[in-house]
XYZ file of C-alpha atoms in Angstrom:
568
model
C 0.022 0.353 0.143
C 2.828 2.192 0.937
C 4.626 1.130 -2.347
C 1.244 2.252 -4.458
C 0.927 6.166 -3.157
C 4.496 6.966 -3.048
C 3.795 5.950 -6.204
C 1.154 8.312 -6.269
C 2.905 11.053 -5.154
C 6.301 10.271 -7.767
C 3.546 11.120 -10.655
C 1.976 13.721 -8.677
C 5.444 15.305 -8.658
C 6.040 14.896 -12.023
C 3.268 16.129 -13.479
C 3.483 19.374 -11.766
C 7.432 19.576 -12.309
C 5.716 19.505 -16.283
C 3.211 22.334 -15.832
C 6.058 24.078 -14.270
C 8.384 23.965 -17.441
C 5.704 24.233 -19.756
C 4.371 27.143 -18.004
C 8.220 28.639 -18.455
C 8.439 27.813 -22.297
C 5.235 29.581 -22.624
C 6.511 32.495 -21.120
C 9.782 32.454 -22.694
C 7.911 32.093 -25.526
C 6.705 35.334 -24.968
C 8.925 36.935 -23.191
C 11.430 36.127 -26.990
C 8.373 37.212 -29.644
C 9.571 40.836 -29.666
C 13.575 39.851 -29.949
C 13.108 37.166 -32.673
C 10.978 40.091 -34.263
C 13.100 42.565 -34.373
C 16.094 40.278 -35.479
C 13.543 39.084 -39.016
C 13.262 43.040 -38.996
C 16.899 43.002 -39.252
C 17.016 40.904 -41.799
C 14.433 42.349 -43.840
C 15.889 46.097 -43.260
C 19.645 43.585 -45.182
C 18.334 42.520 -48.204
C 15.358 45.628 -48.534
C 18.671 47.307 -48.675
C 20.720 45.262 -50.884
C 17.185 45.775 -53.569
C 15.522 41.989 -52.547
C 12.462 43.841 -51.453
C 10.322 40.404 -52.069
C 12.725 39.203 -49.454
C 12.734 41.869 -47.283
C 8.310 41.676 -47.720
C 8.654 38.189 -46.113
C 11.267 39.098 -43.037
C 8.620 42.043 -42.783
C 5.870 39.561 -42.327
C 7.513 36.895 -39.708
C 7.713 39.770 -38.256
C 4.684 41.466 -37.828
C 3.304 37.585 -36.401
C 5.724 38.394 -34.110
C 4.218 41.396 -33.403
C 1.685 43.230 -34.578
C 2.198 46.639 -32.738
C 6.209 46.853 -34.214
C 5.486 50.346 -36.162
C 8.740 50.471 -38.726
C 7.878 47.059 -39.907
C 4.706 48.165 -41.526
C 6.752 51.088 -42.757
C 9.939 49.474 -43.889
C 7.267 46.582 -46.169
C 5.094 49.404 -47.346
C 8.215 51.184 -49.032
C 9.298 47.754 -50.007
C 6.187 47.457 -51.618
C 6.210 51.025 -53.216
C 9.714 50.346 -54.839
C 7.891 46.738 -56.317
C 5.617 49.364 -57.877
C 2.790 48.797 -54.811
C 2.005 51.761 -54.614
C -2.108 51.216 -52.752
C -0.552 48.177 -50.815
C 1.723 50.636 -49.403
C -0.687 53.081 -48.239
C -2.487 50.224 -45.999
C 1.196 49.075 -44.824
C 1.559 52.945 -43.731
C -1.462 54.139 -42.230
C -1.165 50.272 -40.072
C 2.264 52.502 -39.190
C -0.074 56.016 -38.487
C -2.379 54.481 -36.609
C -0.281 52.196 -33.823
C 2.525 55.742 -34.039
C 1.238 58.663 -35.684
C 4.151 61.055 -35.196
C 6.009 58.850 -37.482
C 6.672 61.731 -39.736
C 8.856 59.132 -42.256
C 4.837 56.644 -42.185
C 3.432 60.505 -43.685
C 7.136 61.618 -45.552
C 5.952 57.703 -47.650
C 2.396 57.772 -47.829
C 2.924 60.645 -49.366
C 5.130 60.055 -51.742
C 2.955 56.787 -52.813
C -0.043 59.699 -52.949
C 2.302 61.212 -55.349
C 2.247 58.737 -57.712
C -0.762 57.460 -57.772
C -1.457 61.031 -58.793
C -2.739 61.926 -56.102
C -1.704 65.510 -55.855
C -3.555 67.067 -53.323
C -2.947 63.554 -50.364
C 0.497 64.071 -51.008
C 0.529 67.548 -50.345
C -1.462 66.399 -46.889
C 0.955 64.015 -45.519
C 4.498 66.099 -46.739
C 3.163 68.585 -44.392
C 2.067 66.734 -41.583
C 4.801 65.279 -41.996
C 6.776 68.927 -41.587
C 4.656 69.337 -38.587
C 6.395 66.673 -36.687
C 9.658 67.207 -38.684
C 10.108 70.573 -40.091
C 13.870 68.683 -40.944
C 12.342 65.941 -42.517
C 14.754 66.530 -46.050
C 12.326 64.089 -47.661
C 9.011 66.178 -47.425
C 9.692 68.684 -48.467
C 11.311 67.892 -51.732
C 8.455 65.158 -52.228
C 6.031 68.538 -51.560
C 7.285 70.161 -54.269
C 7.415 67.876 -56.419
C 2.985 68.082 -56.076
C 3.008 71.874 -56.433
C 4.651 71.781 -59.514
C 2.702 69.276 -60.924
C -0.180 71.417 -59.598
C 2.090 74.777 -61.950
C 2.211 75.951 -58.611
C 5.911 77.286 -59.664
C 6.179 79.656 -57.124
C 5.595 77.279 -54.354
C 7.559 74.387 -55.627
C 10.714 76.312 -55.924
C 10.146 77.717 -51.917
C 9.514 74.405 -50.729
C 12.568 72.813 -53.315
C 14.621 75.935 -51.353
C 14.200 74.401 -48.636
C 15.071 71.156 -49.293
C 18.644 72.782 -50.541
C 18.666 74.550 -47.286
C 18.767 70.453 -45.060
C 20.781 69.143 -47.915
C 23.179 71.735 -49.986
C 24.597 68.451 -52.811
C 20.982 67.226 -53.576
C 21.742 67.001 -57.193
C 17.314 66.602 -57.696
C 15.974 69.247 -55.807
C 18.590 71.180 -57.804
C 17.271 70.055 -61.114
C 13.566 70.118 -59.886
C 13.836 73.494 -59.196
C 15.487 75.213 -61.962
C 12.571 72.743 -63.458
C 10.566 75.288 -62.092
C 12.078 78.314 -62.487
C 12.042 77.932 -66.460
C 8.436 76.443 -66.203
C 7.880 80.317 -64.189
C 10.047 82.536 -66.570
C 12.462 83.983 -64.004
C 14.890 85.932 -64.952
C 17.842 83.143 -65.270
C 15.053 80.094 -66.328
C 16.810 78.076 -64.223
C 20.209 78.081 -66.168
C 22.712 78.521 -62.110
C 20.461 75.684 -60.525
C 20.872 73.082 -63.510
C 24.244 74.145 -63.965
C 24.824 72.947 -59.739
C 23.007 70.350 -60.683
C 25.725 69.159 -63.404
C 28.741 70.542 -61.345
C 27.109 67.639 -58.520
C 26.367 65.190 -61.466
C 28.447 65.769 -64.666
C 26.574 63.252 -66.027
C 23.291 64.187 -65.166
C 22.163 64.228 -69.641
C 18.371 65.268 -67.610
C 19.758 68.249 -66.355
C 22.261 69.511 -69.540
C 18.565 69.469 -71.583
C 17.340 70.939 -69.100
C 19.336 73.732 -69.111
C 19.599 73.215 -72.936
C 15.572 73.892 -72.511
C 15.973 76.904 -70.745
C 18.946 78.754 -73.013
C 16.617 77.951 -75.715
C 13.686 79.907 -73.690
C 16.413 83.049 -73.620
C 17.461 83.036 -77.086
C 20.622 81.232 -77.697
C 20.536 78.740 -79.585
C 23.944 78.078 -80.013
C 25.065 77.521 -75.935
C 21.057 74.902 -76.167
C 23.414 73.347 -79.278
C 26.228 72.389 -77.381
C 23.649 71.451 -74.111
C 21.653 68.925 -76.355
C 25.124 67.787 -78.560
C 27.079 66.907 -74.946
C 23.877 65.455 -73.301
C 24.409 62.958 -76.717
C 27.193 61.785 -75.995
C 26.442 60.442 -72.608
C 22.986 58.820 -74.273
C 23.224 59.095 -78.362
C 19.925 56.826 -78.837
C 18.169 59.818 -76.421
C 14.983 60.754 -78.198
C 14.618 63.855 -76.318
C 18.191 65.189 -77.132
C 18.267 64.365 -80.523
C 14.276 66.157 -80.798
C 15.015 69.201 -78.704
C 18.704 69.768 -80.603
C 16.551 69.947 -83.588
C 13.897 72.560 -82.106
C 17.086 74.820 -82.076
C 18.918 74.333 -84.572
C 15.680 74.622 -86.202
C 15.039 77.649 -84.158
C 18.428 79.216 -85.342
C 17.789 79.157 -88.882
C 19.805 76.135 -89.701
C 16.212 73.712 -91.701
C 19.194 71.660 -93.012
C 20.463 70.707 -89.681
C 17.405 70.118 -88.793
C 15.619 68.490 -90.545
C 18.360 66.177 -89.827
C 18.495 65.251 -86.152
C 13.621 64.819 -86.167
C 14.374 62.266 -89.026
C 17.567 60.491 -85.989
C 14.648 61.127 -82.625
C 12.189 59.854 -85.334
C 14.148 56.309 -85.923
C 14.107 56.241 -82.264
C 10.836 56.937 -81.597
C 8.268 56.530 -85.386
C 5.573 57.347 -83.736
C 5.987 60.757 -82.634
C 3.485 62.168 -83.744
C 4.883 66.027 -82.922
C 8.604 65.441 -84.196
C 7.101 64.697 -87.645
C 4.981 68.044 -87.257
C 8.379 69.495 -86.598
C 10.344 68.575 -89.128
C 7.530 69.385 -91.219
C 8.013 72.887 -90.097
C 11.614 72.985 -90.755
C 10.627 71.427 -94.203
C 8.380 73.866 -94.783
C 11.129 76.626 -93.558
C 13.704 75.710 -96.166
C 10.557 75.350 -99.556
C 10.024 71.664 -99.347
C 5.855 72.447 -99.073
C 5.305 69.081 -100.113
C 7.666 66.700 -98.404
C 5.760 69.533 -95.201
C 2.521 68.192 -96.019
C 3.343 65.216 -95.477
C 5.124 65.509 -92.433
C 1.668 66.923 -91.549
C -0.265 64.000 -92.778
C 1.246 61.641 -91.107
C 1.738 63.691 -87.558
C -1.885 63.507 -87.865
C -2.220 59.881 -88.647
C -0.244 59.139 -85.778
C -2.334 60.722 -83.363
C -5.676 62.674 -84.228
C -6.161 65.478 -82.287
C -3.301 67.075 -82.667
C -4.537 70.517 -82.341
C -0.472 71.747 -83.911
C -0.644 69.795 -86.328
C -3.822 70.264 -87.897
C -2.259 74.941 -87.774
C 1.014 73.746 -89.613
C -0.540 72.196 -92.917
C -3.580 74.695 -92.901
C 0.176 77.050 -93.134
C 1.441 74.423 -95.563
C -1.219 74.494 -97.777
C -2.513 78.682 -97.017
C 1.707 78.266 -98.920
C 0.167 76.566 -101.899
C -2.204 79.086 -102.050
C -4.307 76.800 -101.022
C -6.404 78.718 -98.836
C -9.658 77.305 -98.398
C -7.958 74.180 -97.996
C -5.619 76.201 -95.356
C -8.990 77.863 -94.169
C -10.917 73.955 -92.753
C -7.242 72.858 -91.372
C -7.871 76.316 -88.962
C -10.850 75.390 -88.152
C -10.222 72.298 -87.187
C -7.179 72.540 -84.667
C -9.595 76.224 -83.091
C -12.069 72.382 -82.320
C -9.516 70.766 -80.589
C -7.431 74.236 -78.865
C -10.185 76.502 -78.619
C -7.640 78.750 -77.005
C -4.284 79.017 -79.207
C -4.110 82.140 -80.799
C -1.599 80.715 -82.446
C -4.146 79.913 -85.368
C -6.718 82.365 -84.404
C -3.220 84.139 -86.741
C -3.334 81.415 -88.981
C -6.573 81.621 -89.835
C -7.133 85.201 -90.398
C -4.760 85.799 -92.940
C -6.183 83.411 -94.623
C -9.820 84.760 -94.108
C -8.143 88.005 -95.583
C -6.856 86.295 -98.544
C -10.244 85.286 -99.010
C -11.184 88.398 -98.802
C -13.515 88.202 -95.373
C -12.018 91.278 -93.445
C -14.584 91.391 -91.642
C -13.351 87.685 -90.030
C -9.662 88.695 -90.204
C -10.262 91.066 -87.766
C -12.614 89.091 -85.411
C -9.757 86.364 -85.319
C -7.224 89.234 -84.766
C -8.887 90.047 -82.241
C -9.238 86.339 -80.711
C -6.294 86.272 -80.932
C -4.955 89.196 -78.296
C -8.075 88.096 -76.162
C -6.725 84.625 -75.200
C -3.246 85.772 -75.452
C -2.731 89.532 -74.683
C 0.646 89.823 -75.340
C 0.339 88.396 -78.735
C 2.730 90.571 -80.521
C 1.604 89.094 -84.063
C -1.998 90.200 -83.368
C -1.715 93.191 -83.033
C 0.581 93.208 -86.241
C -1.931 91.783 -88.462
C -4.929 94.326 -86.807
C -2.182 96.959 -87.752
C -2.071 96.067 -91.365
C -5.926 95.170 -91.201
C -6.220 99.357 -90.367
C -3.410 100.110 -93.264
C -5.077 98.404 -95.561
C -8.289 99.945 -95.110
C -6.580 103.187 -94.701
C -6.717 104.155 -90.986
C -3.347 104.986 -91.020
C -3.823 106.385 -87.655
C -5.194 103.636 -85.681
C -2.646 100.989 -87.237
C -0.285 102.677 -85.792
C -1.438 102.289 -82.636
C -1.739 98.223 -83.510
C 2.090 98.500 -84.170
C 3.355 100.428 -81.194
C 1.823 98.481 -78.927
C 3.562 95.047 -80.796
C 6.377 96.435 -79.765
C 6.089 97.530 -76.642
C 4.909 93.138 -76.598
C 7.676 92.625 -78.618
C 10.335 94.713 -78.856
C 12.551 92.488 -81.379
C 9.884 91.768 -83.704
C 11.485 92.544 -87.009
C 7.661 92.862 -89.173
C 6.256 95.394 -86.722
C 9.508 97.105 -87.867
C 9.696 97.245 -92.217
C 5.604 97.482 -91.895
C 5.402 100.683 -89.438
C 8.825 101.608 -90.990
C 6.490 101.167 -94.467
C 3.676 103.374 -93.006
C 5.970 105.905 -92.182
C 7.336 106.974 -95.538
C 3.608 106.541 -96.661
C 2.980 109.653 -93.937
C 6.040 111.289 -95.722
C 8.151 111.091 -91.311
C 10.979 110.377 -93.524
C 13.423 110.075 -90.255
C 10.786 107.882 -88.493
C 10.402 105.620 -91.783
C 14.510 105.534 -91.870
C 14.876 104.327 -88.493
C 12.379 101.441 -88.843
C 12.736 100.503 -92.030
C 16.762 99.814 -91.056
C 15.664 97.969 -87.708
C 14.230 95.855 -90.398
C 17.305 95.057 -91.336
C 19.694 94.047 -89.116
C 16.631 91.543 -87.058
C 15.206 89.971 -90.271
C 17.387 89.365 -94.255
C 13.400 88.252 -95.165
C 12.083 90.793 -97.844
C 15.402 91.926 -97.649
C 15.731 93.094 -101.428
C 12.407 95.598 -100.888
C 13.414 96.380 -97.919
C 16.655 98.065 -99.306
C 15.069 99.527 -102.279
C 12.050 101.229 -100.089
C 15.378 101.740 -97.472
C 16.843 103.898 -101.337
C 14.335 105.771 -101.506
C 13.702 106.843 -97.469
C 17.370 108.239 -97.831
C 17.303 109.770 -101.282
C 13.993 111.566 -100.210
C 16.073 112.838 -97.366
C 18.838 114.344 -99.327
C 21.249 111.294 -98.567
C 20.903 110.228 -102.593
C 25.090 109.646 -102.192
C 25.047 107.477 -99.054
C 21.751 105.344 -100.992
C 23.622 104.365 -103.618
C 26.035 103.206 -100.767
C 24.552 101.571 -99.060
C 22.517 99.798 -101.687
C 25.726 99.092 -104.029
C 27.375 97.483 -100.766
C 24.328 95.647 -100.176
C 24.273 94.080 -103.642
C 27.874 92.925 -103.363
C 27.303 91.311 -100.018
C 24.339 88.980 -101.422
C 23.379 85.136 -101.740
C 23.964 84.981 -104.967
C 21.819 81.695 -105.277
C 18.801 83.703 -103.146
C 19.606 86.662 -106.069
C 16.297 88.138 -107.747
C 16.860 88.721 -110.486
C 13.789 91.426 -110.790
C 14.449 93.196 -107.633
C 17.764 93.043 -109.216
C 16.926 95.051 -111.750
C 15.397 97.411 -110.186
C 18.299 98.415 -107.545
C 20.394 99.057 -110.541
C 18.080 101.066 -112.506
C 17.862 103.137 -109.234
C 21.866 103.285 -109.192
C 22.282 104.342 -113.583
C 23.724 101.186 -114.121
C 20.843 100.365 -116.949
C 17.948 102.773 -118.562
C 14.613 102.964 -118.042
C 14.193 101.254 -121.286
C 16.263 98.108 -120.520
C 14.337 97.854 -117.200
C 10.852 97.940 -118.599
C 12.367 94.773 -120.969
C 12.583 92.828 -117.811
C 9.681 93.044 -117.064
C 8.968 90.757 -119.432
C 7.517 87.022 -118.479
C 5.639 83.658 -119.035
C 3.857 84.618 -115.889
C 0.779 86.751 -117.232
C 0.641 87.659 -113.653
C 4.060 87.815 -112.656
C 4.333 90.420 -116.160
C 1.607 93.231 -114.978
C 3.033 93.173 -111.385
C 6.219 93.781 -112.849
C 4.663 96.651 -114.877
C 3.362 98.441 -113.125
C 6.537 98.642 -110.191
C 8.390 99.048 -112.956
C 5.928 102.633 -113.702
C 6.175 103.605 -109.626
C 10.111 103.399 -109.815
C 10.373 104.821 -113.209
C 8.256 108.027 -111.165
C 10.057 107.932 -108.516
C 13.456 108.937 -111.209
C 11.864 111.436 -112.252
C 10.300 112.841 -109.124
C 13.641 112.747 -107.368
C 15.530 114.828 -110.432
C 12.287 117.242 -110.194
C 10.268 116.340 -113.470
C 6.972 115.443 -110.896
C 4.340 116.065 -113.984
C 5.823 113.314 -116.077
C 6.441 111.436 -112.851
C 2.766 111.469 -111.629
C 2.206 110.796 -115.254
C 3.786 107.292 -114.483
C 2.297 106.702 -111.312
C -1.305 106.621 -112.300
C -0.310 104.595 -115.507
C 1.308 102.324 -112.497
C -2.513 102.376 -110.912
C -4.184 101.666 -114.445
C -1.460 99.066 -115.146
C -2.381 97.578 -111.420
C -6.414 97.947 -112.020
C -5.774 95.792 -115.890
C -3.970 93.613 -114.107
C -6.871 93.049 -111.046
C -4.000 93.786 -109.239
C -4.420 96.257 -105.241
C -3.810 99.135 -106.106
C -1.034 100.463 -105.019
C -0.689 102.797 -102.276
C 2.634 104.763 -102.488
C 1.534 105.578 -106.193
C -1.377 107.098 -104.884
C 0.420 108.919 -101.955
C 2.561 110.699 -104.718
C -0.429 111.226 -106.434
C -2.052 112.868 -103.615
C 1.169 114.477 -102.901
C 1.311 115.990 -106.221
C -2.425 117.195 -106.194
C -3.376 114.669 -109.290
């Protein structure tokens, strides 16, 4: 009996020992869980640092199974998911982190990044702002909020935020680059060039900074500097479509149309479906006089992107150059349907309406243009020319003056204002404007030189007029010489007779012959007027107007002005 009780007692003791051991194991596990969780968290952090985001996520999962309150594991798992582009899942993890630790400024900043990537700009700005309230020295939050503001076109706000990020981290290359973009968009004085340059000092191989600085230089009119930057970018990234395309634009703006076409072609080889590339190459071809090639490129651009308003506008310009004004009008109408705020399209359509004898429609479109963009100098120029053609010279001068206030380098304004001042017999003002036109552009230079000669001759500067016209003829590009304007110049310089001048008016093109004949009568009259033979000069001016009437040409304001001054 005693042995039986002894055995039972031994069993009881053993059971109690087992219970104590089990309890100890449970307590030990409970006590060891946080340590194990941190261990898994550390493994995940190492993998994440090494770029193994999927492995990191698995480790963070185990860490959170062991300790569901480990806030930083949620934050880091969110970062790993964000690195894989799983933005929405990342936001869920950041939310969990913030439920556990509402003061985690890094989680707010990271959630702001995720929302920015999902185009939730308002949400991202709110998160970045909260992160900065918690810790004003969160550099990435300043930078991220700057990006969000820039995406919302708040360039001033973006510049301020990027500046704060730079204050905290003066060697932050991306902040300089991003601030430069915002400055370029805002149109500040240097258009961000200094910031692009600082970014390149920090990272000389930053292709985007070279392209960005090139764009800023081009916007400032420094096409040579822009081309140099794009060329450097292409050395670093020979297959950069943006660099080829941007360099082509710079060359086009600088008048190097052949070079522009070559670069646009290379860009299109890299991106064959880039509608804008075809449209821009078409503009360069148009400038070179290849209207058929230009139109083909615009057609291709429209095939690729039927909603590319600029392509319709460009094709309309090409059709207008081909005298297909009805076709041009249809394209300008389509362009404006797609983009009703295009001041350029309104101006182009206005000129087409003018050619179709719809003066009221043209005037309305010029008005629409500067209502759409009050700083569009070309709109004021266009309306000024309409007023001049209608005989309202004072109104024309007022519009032309407004155009020059907006764009003091718009050559055509000086040309037309000089023409009006000549008609008003203000020789000194006319001379100044015509000379300024010649300084700014080579377009229509032959005709402007003839008018300059007349203006100086009327100002008792005949000898100087002869010297200047002679020098111009000697330096003129022989490949662009027009035989008719050359004949007129030689006549003014007394190198060909009046008989020889009239012989030069002959042409197989009836319209051209009629136009030349009317011009010959005008210049013949001017030579006689300058020599004091007013009566014969008046006869020649009347023959000029009669010739224009017979050939259905617009009456010459110059001939009428001289007849009026002579009392005829």
